[in-house]
Amino acid sequence: MDKRVAVVTGAKQGIGKAIAIGLAKAGYEVAVHCRNQQSVPEAQQVVEACRAFGVDADCFTADVGNFEECAAMVAQIKSRFGQVDVLVNNAGITQDGLIARMSEEQYDQVIESNQKSVFNMMRQVVPIMMRQREGSIINITSVAGLYGNPGQLNYSASKAAIIGMTKSAAKELGGRNIRVNAVAPGFIQTDMTEKMPEKAKEAITGAISLGRVGMPEDIANAVVFLAGPQAAYITGQVLEVSGGITM
Ligand code: NAP
């Protein structure tokens, strides 16, 4: 295919890593994002895994909850690769807790990292895509944003907001040939879910129709589909990739 550049946030591990590698395998050049210098060695391994498919890749750092850091990073990516065709807003955190015990800090941190980050990145990348008259943005939400989840008021709020942002952006940018979609993972085996109590993991696995937890590659496959030409007439949609979870 013609040169295509993808930016993937939170790509040093887990779902983001699988997405970066999946896009490289599909022929995209990849900007692999991680939080800070400490994360660079791990992110660099993802860069090498991408380059193994014969595509260009490089690593960039920013706190995606910070507007200025996102602006600086996207400028670096643009100058390094010359274009941005695909943006995957994947970075996210959990700070779970019951409402009666949740601190303001726990709430605000999750909103910043998960929700404001999507605005921060779109604000920088959309003008580039508008000038190119083409682009595809994929926001990683969650089944928690669709159905809610006890102990995840902050996380569910951030992920539900991402769905609203996806639909608004799709309506605003469709005329510019920029598609905006969301992927809602169910229970995927990563560091994020590893820290959950065993009992909760068993209960969730029991509610999955396909009878197994998801793998990061299950999400990556959906993202690669939505990024590319086979999804050319799909925008403003939320694709649930959950093995048929019922919450
Ligand atoms: P993960 O292994 O914890 O990876 C998330 C990555 O995002 C980490 O590398 C993290 O960096 C980075 N990140 C978070 N906040 C950031 C910030 N403010 N600035 C820069 N980097 C930041 O989690 P995952 O399971 O792969 O999740 C990826 C995405 O899928 C998240 O949006 C998550 O909400 C969503 N999701 C996951 C599941 C699941 O079951 N795993 C289900 C539904 C949705 P640090 O390591 O430095 O914090």
Coordinates of C-alpha atoms and ligand atoms in Angstrom, one line a residue:
M1 CA 0.0 0.0 0.0
D2 CA 1.0 3.7 -0.2
K3 CA 2.9 5.0 2.8
R4 CA 0.5 5.1 5.8
V5 CA 1.6 6.3 9.3
A6 CA -0.2 5.2 12.4
V7 CA 0.2 6.6 15.9
V8 CA -0.7 4.3 18.8
T9 CA -0.8 5.6 22.4
G10 CA 0.1 3.4 25.4
A11 CA 1.9 1.0 23.1
K12 CA 4.7 -0.4 25.2
Q13 CA 2.6 -3.3 26.5
G14 CA -0.7 -5.0 26.5
I15 CA -3.4 -4.1 23.9
G16 CA -1.4 -1.1 22.6
K17 CA 1.6 -3.2 21.9
A18 CA -0.5 -5.8 19.9
I19 CA -2.1 -2.9 18.0
A20 CA 1.2 -1.4 17.0
I21 CA 2.6 -4.7 15.9
G22 CA -0.7 -5.6 14.1
L23 CA -0.6 -2.3 12.2
A24 CA 3.1 -2.8 11.3
K25 CA 2.3 -6.3 10.0
A26 CA -0.4 -4.7 7.8
G27 CA 2.2 -2.4 6.3
Y28 CA 1.7 0.8 8.4
E29 CA 4.7 2.8 9.7
V30 CA 4.2 3.2 13.4
A31 CA 4.8 5.9 16.0
V32 CA 4.9 3.9 19.2
H33 CA 3.9 6.1 22.2
C34 CA 4.9 5.5 25.8
R35 CA 4.6 7.7 29.0
N36 CA 8.2 8.7 29.7
Q37 CA 11.9 8.0 29.4
Q38 CA 11.6 5.1 31.9
S39 CA 9.2 3.3 29.5
V40 CA 11.4 3.8 26.4
P41 CA 13.4 0.5 26.7
E42 CA 10.1 -1.5 26.6
A43 CA 8.7 0.7 23.9
Q44 CA 11.9 0.3 21.9
Q45 CA 11.3 -3.5 21.8
V46 CA 7.9 -2.8 20.3
V47 CA 9.6 -0.5 17.7
E48 CA 12.0 -3.4 16.8
A49 CA 9.1 -5.8 16.5
C50 CA 7.4 -3.4 14.1
R51 CA 10.6 -2.9 12.1
A52 CA 10.8 -6.7 11.7
F53 CA 7.9 -6.4 9.2
G54 CA 10.1 -4.1 7.1
V55 CA 8.3 -0.8 8.0
D56 CA 9.6 2.3 9.7
A57 CA 8.8 2.8 13.4
D58 CA 10.0 5.0 16.2
C59 CA 9.2 5.7 19.9
F60 CA 7.8 8.9 21.4
T61 CA 7.0 10.0 24.9
A62 CA 4.2 12.1 26.5
D63 CA 1.8 12.1 29.4
V64 CA -1.3 11.9 27.2
G65 CA -3.3 13.6 29.9
N66 CA -1.2 16.7 29.4
F67 CA -2.2 19.0 26.5
E68 CA 1.2 20.6 25.9
E69 CA 3.1 17.3 26.0
C70 CA 0.7 15.9 23.4
A71 CA 1.2 18.9 21.2
A72 CA 5.0 18.6 21.4
M73 CA 4.8 14.8 20.7
V74 CA 2.5 15.1 17.7
A75 CA 4.8 17.8 16.2
Q76 CA 7.8 15.4 16.6
I77 CA 5.8 12.6 15.0
K78 CA 4.8 14.8 12.1
S79 CA 8.4 16.0 11.5
R80 CA 9.7 12.4 11.8
F81 CA 7.2 10.7 9.5
G82 CA 5.7 13.6 7.5
Q83 CA 2.1 12.6 7.9
V84 CA -0.4 10.9 10.3
D85 CA -3.1 8.7 8.7
V86 CA -4.3 6.6 11.7
L87 CA -4.6 7.6 15.4
V88 CA -5.3 4.9 17.9
N89 CA -6.2 6.4 21.3
N90 CA -5.4 3.3 23.5
A91 CA -3.6 4.6 26.6
G92 CA -5.7 4.2 29.7
I93 CA -5.6 3.5 33.4
T94 CA -7.9 2.1 36.2
Q95 CA -8.1 3.4 39.7
D96 CA -11.0 1.2 40.9
G97 CA -12.9 1.8 44.1
L98 CA -16.4 2.0 45.6
I99 CA -18.1 5.4 45.2
A100 CA -18.3 5.9 49.0
R101 CA -14.5 5.5 49.2
M102 CA -13.3 7.0 45.9
S103 CA -11.0 10.0 46.3
E104 CA -11.2 13.1 44.1
E105 CA -7.7 12.3 42.9
Q106 CA -8.7 8.8 41.8
Y107 CA -11.6 10.2 39.8
D108 CA -9.6 13.0 38.2
Q109 CA -6.6 10.9 37.3
V110 CA -8.7 8.4 35.4
I111 CA -10.6 11.2 33.6
E112 CA -7.4 12.8 32.5
S113 CA -5.6 9.7 31.3
N114 CA -8.5 8.1 29.6
Q115 CA -10.8 10.8 28.5
K116 CA -9.0 14.2 28.2
S117 CA -6.2 12.3 26.5
V118 CA -8.5 11.6 23.6
F119 CA -9.2 15.3 23.2
N120 CA -5.6 16.2 23.6
M121 CA -4.5 13.8 20.8
M122 CA -7.4 14.5 18.5
R123 CA -6.9 18.2 18.9
Q124 CA -3.3 17.9 17.5
V125 CA -3.9 15.1 14.9
V126 CA -7.2 16.2 13.4
P127 CA -5.8 19.4 11.7
I128 CA -3.1 17.2 10.1
M129 CA -5.7 14.8 8.8
M130 CA -7.9 17.7 7.6
R131 CA -5.0 19.0 5.5
Q132 CA -4.5 15.4 4.1
R133 CA -8.2 15.1 3.5
E134 CA -8.1 11.6 4.9
G135 CA -7.8 9.9 8.2
S136 CA -9.0 7.2 10.6
I137 CA -9.2 7.5 14.3
I138 CA -9.9 4.6 16.6
N139 CA -10.7 5.2 20.3
I140 CA -10.4 2.3 22.7
T141 CA -13.3 2.4 25.1
S142 CA -14.6 -0.5 27.2
V143 CA -17.7 -2.6 27.9
A144 CA -17.6 -0.7 31.2
G145 CA -18.5 2.4 29.2
L146 CA -21.4 0.6 27.5
Y147 CA -22.9 -1.3 30.5
G148 CA -21.2 0.1 33.6
N149 CA -19.3 -1.8 36.3
P150 CA -19.4 -1.7 40.1
G151 CA -16.2 -0.2 41.5
Q152 CA -15.5 1.6 38.2
L153 CA -17.5 4.8 38.4
N154 CA -14.6 6.9 37.2
Y155 CA -13.4 4.4 34.6
S156 CA -17.0 3.8 33.2
A157 CA -17.5 7.6 33.0
S158 CA -14.3 8.1 31.1
K159 CA -15.1 5.2 28.7
A160 CA -18.7 6.3 28.1
A161 CA -17.4 9.8 27.4
I162 CA -15.1 8.4 24.7
I163 CA -18.2 6.9 23.0
G164 CA -19.8 10.3 22.9
M165 CA -16.6 11.9 21.6
T166 CA -16.3 9.3 18.9
K167 CA -19.9 9.9 17.6
S168 CA -19.5 13.7 17.7
A169 CA -16.2 13.6 16.0
A170 CA -17.5 11.2 13.3
K171 CA -20.4 13.6 12.5
E172 CA -18.1 16.6 12.5
L173 CA -15.3 15.1 10.4
G174 CA -17.1 12.8 8.0
G175 CA -17.2 15.5 5.3
R176 CA -13.4 15.7 5.6
N177 CA -13.1 12.0 4.8
I178 CA -11.9 11.3 8.4
R179 CA -13.6 8.3 10.0
V180 CA -13.9 8.0 13.8
N181 CA -14.8 4.7 15.5
A182 CA -14.4 3.0 18.8
V183 CA -13.5 -0.5 19.9
A184 CA -15.0 -1.7 23.2
P185 CA -12.9 -4.6 24.6
G186 CA -14.4 -7.0 27.1
F187 CA -12.0 -8.8 29.5
I188 CA -8.6 -9.0 27.9
Q189 CA -5.5 -10.6 29.4
T190 CA -3.1 -7.8 30.2
D191 CA -1.4 -6.1 33.2
M192 CA -4.5 -4.1 33.7
T193 CA -6.7 -7.2 34.3
E194 CA -3.9 -9.2 36.0
K195 CA -4.2 -7.1 39.2
M196 CA -7.9 -7.9 39.6
P197 CA -8.9 -10.3 42.4
E198 CA -9.1 -14.0 41.3
K199 CA -12.8 -14.2 42.3
A200 CA -13.7 -11.3 40.1
K201 CA -11.8 -12.7 37.2
E202 CA -13.6 -16.1 37.5
A203 CA -17.0 -14.4 37.7
I204 CA -16.2 -12.3 34.6
T205 CA -14.9 -15.3 32.6
G206 CA -18.1 -17.2 33.5
A207 CA -20.1 -14.4 31.8
I208 CA -18.2 -14.7 28.5
S209 CA -20.3 -16.5 25.8
L210 CA -17.1 -17.8 24.0
G211 CA -15.9 -19.1 27.4
R212 CA -12.4 -17.6 27.3
V213 CA -10.8 -14.3 28.1
G214 CA -9.7 -12.2 25.2
M215 CA -6.1 -11.7 24.0
P216 CA -4.6 -8.3 23.0
E217 CA -4.4 -9.6 19.4
D218 CA -8.3 -10.0 19.4
I219 CA -8.5 -6.2 19.8
A220 CA -5.6 -5.5 17.4
N221 CA -7.4 -7.4 14.6
A222 CA -10.5 -5.2 15.1
V223 CA -8.4 -2.0 15.1
V224 CA -6.5 -3.0 11.9
F225 CA -9.8 -3.6 10.2
L226 CA -11.3 -0.3 11.3
A227 CA -8.1 1.6 10.3
G228 CA -8.0 0.3 6.8
P229 CA -9.8 0.5 3.4
Q230 CA -12.1 -2.5 4.2
A231 CA -13.8 -0.2 6.8
A232 CA -14.0 2.8 4.3
Y233 CA -17.8 3.2 4.8
I234 CA -17.8 2.7 8.6
T235 CA -17.8 5.7 11.0
G236 CA -19.2 6.7 14.3
Q237 CA -19.5 3.0 15.4
V238 CA -18.6 1.2 18.6
L239 CA -17.3 -2.3 17.8
E240 CA -17.6 -4.5 20.9
V241 CA -14.9 -7.2 21.0
S242 CA -15.8 -9.1 24.1
G243 CA -16.5 -12.7 23.3
G244 CA -20.1 -12.0 23.9
I245 CA -19.7 -10.8 27.5
T246 CA -22.9 -10.1 29.4
M247 CA -22.5 -7.6 32.2
Ligands
NAP1 P1 -2.1 -1.7 30.2 O1 -1.4 -3.0 30.0 O2 -2.1 -1.1 31.6 O3 -1.5 -0.6 29.2 C1 -2.0 0.7 29.2 C2 -0.9 1.6 28.7 O4 -1.3 3.0 28.7 C3 0.3 1.6 29.7 O5 1.5 1.4 28.9 C4 0.3 3.0 30.3 O6 1.6 3.5 30.7 C5 -0.3 3.8 29.2 N1 -0.9 5.0 29.8 C6 -1.9 5.1 30.7 N2 -2.1 6.4 31.0 C7 -1.2 7.1 30.4 C8 -0.8 8.5 30.3 N3 -1.5 9.4 31.0 N4 0.2 8.9 29.5 C9 0.9 8.0 28.9 N5 0.7 6.7 28.9 C10 -0.4 6.3 29.6 O7 -3.6 -1.8 29.8 P2 -4.4 -2.6 28.6 O8 -5.2 -3.7 29.2 O9 -3.4 -2.9 27.5 O10 -5.4 -1.5 28.1 C11 -5.3 -0.7 26.9 C12 -6.6 0.1 26.7 O11 -7.6 -0.9 26.6 C13 -6.9 1.0 27.9 O12 -7.5 2.2 27.4 C14 -8.0 0.2 28.6 O13 -8.8 1.0 29.4 C15 -8.7 -0.5 27.5 N6 -9.4 -1.7 27.9 C16 -8.7 -2.8 28.4 C17 -9.4 -3.9 28.8 C18 -8.8 -5.2 29.4 O14 -9.5 -6.1 29.8 N7 -7.4 -5.2 29.5 C19 -10.8 -3.9 28.7 C20 -11.4 -2.8 28.1 C21 -10.7 -1.7 27.8 P3 2.2 3.2 32.1 O15 2.5 1.7 32.1 O16 3.4 4.0 32.2 O17 1.1 3.6 33.1

